[in-house]
Amino acid sequence: MLFARVPIAAMGYTLTLHVVADLGRGYGEAGLVGTMTTVGSAVGSPLVGRMIDRCGLRPVVLVCGVVSTAYWVSTPRLPYPVLVCVALVAGMLVVPVSSISRQVLTALTPTELRRSAYSLDSISLEASFMVGPAAGVAVATQVSASVALVGIGVWFAAVSVALWWFNPPVRHEQDVVEGPRPKPRDWLTRRLVATLVIATGAVFCLAGTEIAVLAALRETGEAGWAGVVIIGLCVASIIGGLAHGGVQRSLSLPVLLVLLCLLTIPAGLFAHPWWLLALALFPANLACAPTLASTAEVVSRVAPARVRGEAMGLLDSASRLGAALGSPVVGFTMDHSSAAAGFAAAGLGGLAIASTGLLLQVGRRVSVSSVK
């Protein structure tokens, strides 16, 4: 799964460079292609997860692998209007690496060890985002963006073949999967919806923080240090993930989310020099991997085994929605204010979205208490 996520981490940067450099389009048009891919993934993830529930892993990996490989290998030859349209379909059928990873970990670990397993998964995610973008940009700038895009397609093919060959289990041996499929109203509970909303708020904050970092460093003339700062944030997240997975009892999901957002808000006050900004964001990013791991842990506990693939797909969609909202909202805020305001917008926006989920959880507890 670590290697499977590398091309996913490289997709956005590589595709942007291709649209801007090779097709001669603007960054806004490059962003539209990325948006179409994200929208497609958000719509397709639950559907693909449902197919895993029904048909198993191999048929889904086969179809998604063929589509993903064909899309990325052919991308350098597609005119821009066709690329925009095809990106939506390709996003819907992208290999669902994150949801597959969580399902496999759920199947291979007992309940009491899943927090550790999901923490390692979040650490793996951070590691891939330390490697993927840098590798994609290096190939695109030193060789060509077309070669980088074809390389992503070939990598997707290799990942799909590996998943098909090893065919890891997606259900625990003790999971009960017989009988009719439960209806959505029976398993899409308040707690599950609250968790999905909290995940959206968390990724909104993270996506907004990333673009705010780039804007702040550019504003102070230190854009060349952006990669170092991002790596530092990933290291902080990894440290937090190790601590979260290693303790017997960690902080709850709402507390982690609030810490992530609140500690992000004042970071813009320390934007210069670059190392001070990295230090200012370090405490907030300690909560990054634990927050993402906690959302997966809650979904694995709440969703029945019969629909776990679809539930994990919904979690993937919630995360993609947060990313799709975070970058433009924070970017718009900075266009009309300053880079420092971007960090405040990321934290406050994440809190505003997640507050709906927090209220749902509080309402659920009040209802349970009144029944008792």
PDB file of C-alpha atoms in Angstrom, residues 89-284:
ATOM      1  CA  VAL A  89     -14.607   8.899 -15.627  1.00  0.00           C
ATOM      2  CA  ALA A  90     -11.012   8.022 -14.768  1.00  0.00           C
ATOM      3  CA  GLY A  91     -11.507   9.491 -11.295  1.00  0.00           C
ATOM      4  CA  MET A  92     -14.602   7.346 -10.739  1.00  0.00           C
ATOM      5  CA  LEU A  93     -12.664   4.163 -11.557  1.00  0.00           C
ATOM      6  CA  VAL A  94      -9.292   4.962 -10.029  1.00  0.00           C
ATOM      7  CA  VAL A  95      -7.758   2.078  -8.053  1.00  0.00           C
ATOM      8  CA  PRO A  96      -9.206   2.680  -4.540  1.00  0.00           C
ATOM      9  CA  VAL A  97      -5.932   2.237  -2.697  1.00  0.00           C
ATOM     10  CA  SER A  98      -6.920   3.924   0.575  1.00  0.00           C
ATOM     11  CA  SER A  99     -10.215   2.087   1.063  1.00  0.00           C
ATOM     12  CA  ILE A 100      -8.639  -1.263   0.076  1.00  0.00           C
ATOM     13  CA  SER A 101      -5.814  -0.674   2.551  1.00  0.00           C
ATOM     14  CA  ARG A 102      -8.237  -0.008   5.396  1.00  0.00           C
ATOM     15  CA  GLN A 103     -10.380  -3.029   4.528  1.00  0.00           C
ATOM     16  CA  VAL A 104      -7.362  -5.333   4.423  1.00  0.00           C
ATOM     17  CA  LEU A 105      -6.074  -4.011   7.749  1.00  0.00           C
ATOM     18  CA  THR A 106      -9.511  -4.537   9.271  1.00  0.00           C
ATOM     19  CA  ALA A 107      -9.501  -8.126   8.012  1.00  0.00           C
ATOM     20  CA  LEU A 108      -5.986  -8.913   9.236  1.00  0.00           C
ATOM     21  CA  THR A 109      -6.072  -7.370  12.713  1.00  0.00           C
ATOM     22  CA  PRO A 110      -8.230  -7.968  15.795  1.00  0.00           C
ATOM     23  CA  THR A 111     -10.359  -5.103  17.059  1.00  0.00           C
ATOM     24  CA  GLU A 112      -8.034  -4.177  19.938  1.00  0.00           C
ATOM     25  CA  LEU A 113      -5.077  -3.650  17.577  1.00  0.00           C
ATOM     26  CA  ARG A 114      -6.790  -1.689  14.843  1.00  0.00           C
ATOM     27  CA  ARG A 115      -5.811   1.713  16.189  1.00  0.00           C
ATOM     28  CA  SER A 116      -2.162   0.707  15.810  1.00  0.00           C
ATOM     29  CA  ALA A 117      -2.812  -0.706  12.339  1.00  0.00           C
ATOM     30  CA  TYR A 118      -4.621   2.405  11.111  1.00  0.00           C
ATOM     31  CA  SER A 119      -1.897   4.594  12.613  1.00  0.00           C
ATOM     32  CA  LEU A 120       0.702   2.697  10.594  1.00  0.00           C
ATOM     33  CA  ASP A 121      -1.515   3.149   7.545  1.00  0.00           C
ATOM     34  CA  SER A 122      -1.626   6.911   8.113  1.00  0.00           C
ATOM     35  CA  ILE A 123       2.155   6.936   8.563  1.00  0.00           C
ATOM     36  CA  SER A 124       2.452   5.063   5.263  1.00  0.00           C
ATOM     37  CA  LEU A 125       0.274   7.737   3.656  1.00  0.00           C
ATOM     38  CA  GLU A 126       2.547  10.504   4.927  1.00  0.00           C
ATOM     39  CA  ALA A 127       5.645   8.656   3.701  1.00  0.00           C
ATOM     40  CA  SER A 128       4.195   8.277   0.217  1.00  0.00           C
ATOM     41  CA  PHE A 129       3.426  12.009   0.091  1.00  0.00           C
ATOM     42  CA  MET A 130       7.021  12.732   1.027  1.00  0.00           C
ATOM     43  CA  VAL A 131       8.216  10.698  -1.979  1.00  0.00           C
ATOM     44  CA  GLY A 132       5.503  10.897  -4.660  1.00  0.00           C
ATOM     45  CA  PRO A 133       5.270  14.637  -5.413  1.00  0.00           C
ATOM     46  CA  ALA A 134       9.042  15.098  -5.371  1.00  0.00           C
ATOM     47  CA  ALA A 135       9.551  12.128  -7.703  1.00  0.00           C
ATOM     48  CA  GLY A 136       6.793  13.258 -10.068  1.00  0.00           C
ATOM     49  CA  VAL A 137       8.083  16.827 -10.281  1.00  0.00           C
ATOM     50  CA  ALA A 138      11.684  15.618 -10.746  1.00  0.00           C
ATOM     51  CA  VAL A 139      10.782  13.396 -13.702  1.00  0.00           C
ATOM     52  CA  ALA A 140       8.479  16.030 -15.203  1.00  0.00           C
ATOM     53  CA  THR A 141      11.075  18.804 -15.028  1.00  0.00           C
ATOM     54  CA  GLN A 142      14.242  16.828 -15.757  1.00  0.00           C
ATOM     55  CA  VAL A 143      12.799  14.574 -18.502  1.00  0.00           C
ATOM     56  CA  SER A 144       9.237  15.545 -19.461  1.00  0.00           C
ATOM     57  CA  ALA A 145       5.742  15.629 -18.005  1.00  0.00           C
ATOM     58  CA  SER A 146       4.618  13.099 -20.624  1.00  0.00           C
ATOM     59  CA  VAL A 147       7.164  10.555 -19.399  1.00  0.00           C
ATOM     60  CA  ALA A 148       6.037  11.158 -15.818  1.00  0.00           C
ATOM     61  CA  LEU A 149       2.371  10.597 -16.765  1.00  0.00           C
ATOM     62  CA  VAL A 150       3.150   7.363 -18.602  1.00  0.00           C
ATOM     63  CA  GLY A 151       5.220   6.287 -15.608  1.00  0.00           C
ATOM     64  CA  ILE A 152       2.211   6.800 -13.339  1.00  0.00           C
ATOM     65  CA  GLY A 153       0.142   4.611 -15.673  1.00  0.00           C
ATOM     66  CA  VAL A 154       2.757   1.861 -15.654  1.00  0.00           C
ATOM     67  CA  TRP A 155       2.993   2.074 -11.871  1.00  0.00           C
ATOM     68  CA  PHE A 156      -0.798   1.722 -11.585  1.00  0.00           C
ATOM     69  CA  ALA A 157      -0.579  -1.377 -13.788  1.00  0.00           C
ATOM     70  CA  ALA A 158       2.085  -2.905 -11.529  1.00  0.00           C
ATOM     71  CA  VAL A 159       0.071  -2.115  -8.387  1.00  0.00           C
ATOM     72  CA  SER A 160      -3.074  -3.654  -9.891  1.00  0.00           C
ATOM     73  CA  VAL A 161      -1.241  -6.824 -10.916  1.00  0.00           C
ATOM     74  CA  ALA A 162       0.266  -7.131  -7.427  1.00  0.00           C
ATOM     75  CA  LEU A 163      -3.107  -6.689  -5.705  1.00  0.00           C
ATOM     76  CA  TRP A 164      -4.751  -9.164  -8.094  1.00  0.00           C
ATOM     77  CA  TRP A 165      -1.964 -11.706  -7.570  1.00  0.00           C
ATOM     78  CA  PHE A 166      -1.788 -11.546  -3.771  1.00  0.00           C
ATOM     79  CA  ASN A 167      -5.546 -10.999  -3.365  1.00  0.00           C
ATOM     80  CA  PRO A 168      -5.389  -9.902   0.300  1.00  0.00           C
ATOM     81  CA  PRO A 169      -8.514 -10.565   2.371  1.00  0.00           C
ATOM     82  CA  VAL A 170     -11.023  -7.732   2.761  1.00  0.00           C
ATOM     83  CA  ARG A 171     -13.040  -9.410   5.527  1.00  0.00           C
ATOM     84  CA  HIS A 172     -12.030 -10.846   8.889  1.00  0.00           C
ATOM     85  CA  GLU A 173     -12.535 -14.585   9.251  1.00  0.00           C
ATOM     86  CA  GLN A 174     -15.069 -13.974  12.026  1.00  0.00           C
ATOM     87  CA  ASP A 175     -17.101 -11.419  10.055  1.00  0.00           C
ATOM     88  CA  VAL A 176     -20.712 -12.400   9.395  1.00  0.00           C
ATOM     89  CA  VAL A 177     -21.520 -11.695   5.737  1.00  0.00           C
ATOM     90  CA  GLU A 178     -24.401 -14.068   5.099  1.00  0.00           C
ATOM     91  CA  GLY A 179     -27.981 -12.975   4.600  1.00  0.00           C
ATOM     92  CA  PRO A 180     -29.439  -9.978   2.769  1.00  0.00           C
ATOM     93  CA  ARG A 181     -27.485  -6.784   2.408  1.00  0.00           C
ATOM     94  CA  PRO A 182     -28.554  -4.277   5.105  1.00  0.00           C
ATOM     95  CA  LYS A 183     -30.324  -1.177   3.895  1.00  0.00           C
ATOM     96  CA  PRO A 184     -28.494   2.176   4.154  1.00  0.00           C
ATOM     97  CA  ARG A 185     -30.861   3.446   6.862  1.00  0.00           C
ATOM     98  CA  ASP A 186     -29.864   0.455   9.008  1.00  0.00           C
ATOM     99  CA  TRP A 187     -26.113   1.113   8.970  1.00  0.00           C
ATOM    100  CA  LEU A 188     -25.681   4.773   7.947  1.00  0.00           C
ATOM    101  CA  THR A 189     -26.121   5.844  11.560  1.00  0.00           C
ATOM    102  CA  ARG A 190     -25.647   9.200  13.226  1.00  0.00           C
ATOM    103  CA  ARG A 191     -22.250   8.205  14.502  1.00  0.00           C
ATOM    104  CA  LEU A 192     -21.075   7.113  11.057  1.00  0.00           C
ATOM    105  CA  VAL A 193     -22.359  10.284   9.381  1.00  0.00           C
ATOM    106  CA  ALA A 194     -20.739  12.360  12.130  1.00  0.00           C
ATOM    107  CA  THR A 195     -17.420  10.620  11.505  1.00  0.00           C
ATOM    108  CA  LEU A 196     -17.648  11.290   7.771  1.00  0.00           C
ATOM    109  CA  VAL A 197     -18.360  14.984   8.390  1.00  0.00           C
ATOM    110  CA  ILE A 198     -15.451  15.223  10.838  1.00  0.00           C
ATOM    111  CA  ALA A 199     -13.178  13.614   8.227  1.00  0.00           C
ATOM    112  CA  THR A 200     -14.274  16.247   5.704  1.00  0.00           C
ATOM    113  CA  GLY A 201     -13.434  19.026   8.149  1.00  0.00           C
ATOM    114  CA  ALA A 202     -10.046  17.534   8.994  1.00  0.00           C
ATOM    115  CA  VAL A 203      -8.956  17.210   5.348  1.00  0.00           C
ATOM    116  CA  PHE A 204     -10.336  20.707   4.616  1.00  0.00           C
ATOM    117  CA  CYS A 205      -7.947  22.018   7.258  1.00  0.00           C
ATOM    118  CA  LEU A 206      -5.010  19.985   5.924  1.00  0.00           C
ATOM    119  CA  ALA A 207      -5.570  20.949   2.275  1.00  0.00           C
ATOM    120  CA  GLY A 208      -6.020  24.586   3.201  1.00  0.00           C
ATOM    121  CA  THR A 209      -2.869  24.537   5.315  1.00  0.00           C
ATOM    122  CA  GLU A 210      -0.817  23.165   2.429  1.00  0.00           C
ATOM    123  CA  ILE A 211      -1.810  25.952   0.042  1.00  0.00           C
ATOM    124  CA  ALA A 212      -1.402  28.537   2.818  1.00  0.00           C
ATOM    125  CA  VAL A 213       2.173  27.334   3.396  1.00  0.00           C
ATOM    126  CA  LEU A 214       3.005  27.802  -0.271  1.00  0.00           C
ATOM    127  CA  ALA A 215       1.430  31.276  -0.308  1.00  0.00           C
ATOM    128  CA  ALA A 216       3.165  32.379   2.904  1.00  0.00           C
ATOM    129  CA  LEU A 217       6.597  31.293   1.698  1.00  0.00           C
ATOM    130  CA  ARG A 218       6.071  32.937  -1.666  1.00  0.00           C
ATOM    131  CA  GLU A 219       4.969  36.131   0.073  1.00  0.00           C
ATOM    132  CA  THR A 220       8.226  36.226   2.056  1.00  0.00           C
ATOM    133  CA  GLY A 221      10.435  35.227  -0.881  1.00  0.00           C
ATOM    134  CA  GLU A 222      11.249  31.790   0.549  1.00  0.00           C
ATOM    135  CA  ALA A 223       9.250  29.591  -1.835  1.00  0.00           C
ATOM    136  CA  GLY A 224      12.321  27.423  -2.413  1.00  0.00           C
ATOM    137  CA  TRP A 225      11.958  26.067   1.118  1.00  0.00           C
ATOM    138  CA  ALA A 226       8.397  24.850   0.581  1.00  0.00           C
ATOM    139  CA  GLY A 227       9.464  21.230   0.082  1.00  0.00           C
ATOM    140  CA  VAL A 228      11.463  21.243   3.316  1.00  0.00           C
ATOM    141  CA  VAL A 229       8.551  22.702   5.275  1.00  0.00           C
ATOM    142  CA  ILE A 230       6.098  20.144   3.849  1.00  0.00           C
ATOM    143  CA  ILE A 231       8.487  17.304   4.719  1.00  0.00           C
ATOM    144  CA  GLY A 232       8.730  18.696   8.249  1.00  0.00           C
ATOM    145  CA  LEU A 233       4.938  18.629   8.550  1.00  0.00           C
ATOM    146  CA  CYS A 234       4.895  15.025   7.348  1.00  0.00           C
ATOM    147  CA  VAL A 235       7.512  14.114   9.953  1.00  0.00           C
ATOM    148  CA  ALA A 236       5.370  15.703  12.664  1.00  0.00           C
ATOM    149  CA  SER A 237       2.380  13.702  11.467  1.00  0.00           C
ATOM    150  CA  ILE A 238       4.422  10.482  11.521  1.00  0.00           C
ATOM    151  CA  ILE A 239       5.551  11.161  15.103  1.00  0.00           C
ATOM    152  CA  GLY A 240       1.951  11.773  16.120  1.00  0.00           C
ATOM    153  CA  GLY A 241       0.858   8.579  14.375  1.00  0.00           C
ATOM    154  CA  LEU A 242       3.503   6.530  16.192  1.00  0.00           C
ATOM    155  CA  ALA A 243       2.375   7.934  19.547  1.00  0.00           C
ATOM    156  CA  HIS A 244      -1.321   7.426  18.723  1.00  0.00           C
ATOM    157  CA  GLY A 245      -0.805   3.813  17.684  1.00  0.00           C
ATOM    158  CA  GLY A 246       1.568   2.953  20.512  1.00  0.00           C
ATOM    159  CA  VAL A 247      -0.514   3.964  23.525  1.00  0.00           C
ATOM    160  CA  GLN A 248      -3.268   1.833  25.029  1.00  0.00           C
ATOM    161  CA  ARG A 249      -5.708   4.727  25.168  1.00  0.00           C
ATOM    162  CA  SER A 250      -5.455   7.766  22.916  1.00  0.00           C
ATOM    163  CA  LEU A 251      -7.386  11.001  22.557  1.00  0.00           C
ATOM    164  CA  SER A 252     -10.867  10.782  21.057  1.00  0.00           C
ATOM    165  CA  LEU A 253     -11.581  11.777  17.456  1.00  0.00           C
ATOM    166  CA  PRO A 254     -13.372  15.072  18.341  1.00  0.00           C
ATOM    167  CA  VAL A 255     -10.492  16.152  20.591  1.00  0.00           C
ATOM    168  CA  LEU A 256      -7.908  15.351  17.907  1.00  0.00           C
ATOM    169  CA  LEU A 257      -9.903  17.279  15.308  1.00  0.00           C
ATOM    170  CA  VAL A 258     -10.230  20.348  17.540  1.00  0.00           C
ATOM    171  CA  LEU A 259      -6.495  20.306  18.327  1.00  0.00           C
ATOM    172  CA  LEU A 260      -5.624  20.015  14.631  1.00  0.00           C
ATOM    173  CA  CYS A 261      -7.755  23.010  13.663  1.00  0.00           C
ATOM    174  CA  LEU A 262      -7.141  25.273  16.662  1.00  0.00           C
ATOM    175  CA  LEU A 263      -3.361  24.890  16.511  1.00  0.00           C
ATOM    176  CA  THR A 264      -3.412  25.727  12.787  1.00  0.00           C
ATOM    177  CA  ILE A 265      -5.215  29.061  13.156  1.00  0.00           C
ATOM    178  CA  PRO A 266      -2.338  31.172  14.633  1.00  0.00           C
ATOM    179  CA  ALA A 267       0.432  29.674  12.449  1.00  0.00           C
ATOM    180  CA  GLY A 268       0.269  32.572   9.972  1.00  0.00           C
ATOM    181  CA  LEU A 269       1.600  34.931  12.637  1.00  0.00           C
ATOM    182  CA  PHE A 270       4.940  33.112  12.437  1.00  0.00           C
ATOM    183  CA  ALA A 271       5.389  32.921   8.665  1.00  0.00           C
ATOM    184  CA  HIS A 272       8.928  34.334   8.531  1.00  0.00           C
ATOM    185  CA  PRO A 273      11.536  32.907   8.434  1.00  0.00           C
ATOM    186  CA  TRP A 274      10.572  29.543   6.920  1.00  0.00           C
ATOM    187  CA  TRP A 275      11.892  27.453   9.815  1.00  0.00           C
ATOM    188  CA  LEU A 276       9.744  29.396  12.276  1.00  0.00           C
ATOM    189  CA  LEU A 277       6.656  28.605  10.181  1.00  0.00           C
ATOM    190  CA  ALA A 278       7.619  24.918  10.207  1.00  0.00           C
ATOM    191  CA  LEU A 279       7.963  25.012  13.997  1.00  0.00           C
ATOM    192  CA  ALA A 280       4.645  26.844  14.378  1.00  0.00           C
ATOM    193  CA  LEU A 281       2.813  24.157  12.380  1.00  0.00           C
ATOM    194  CA  PHE A 282       4.579  21.245  14.055  1.00  0.00           C
ATOM    195  CA  PRO A 283       2.147  20.911  17.032  1.00  0.00           C
ATOM    196  CA  ALA A 284      -0.916  20.955  14.762  1.00  0.00           C
TER     197      ALA A 284
END
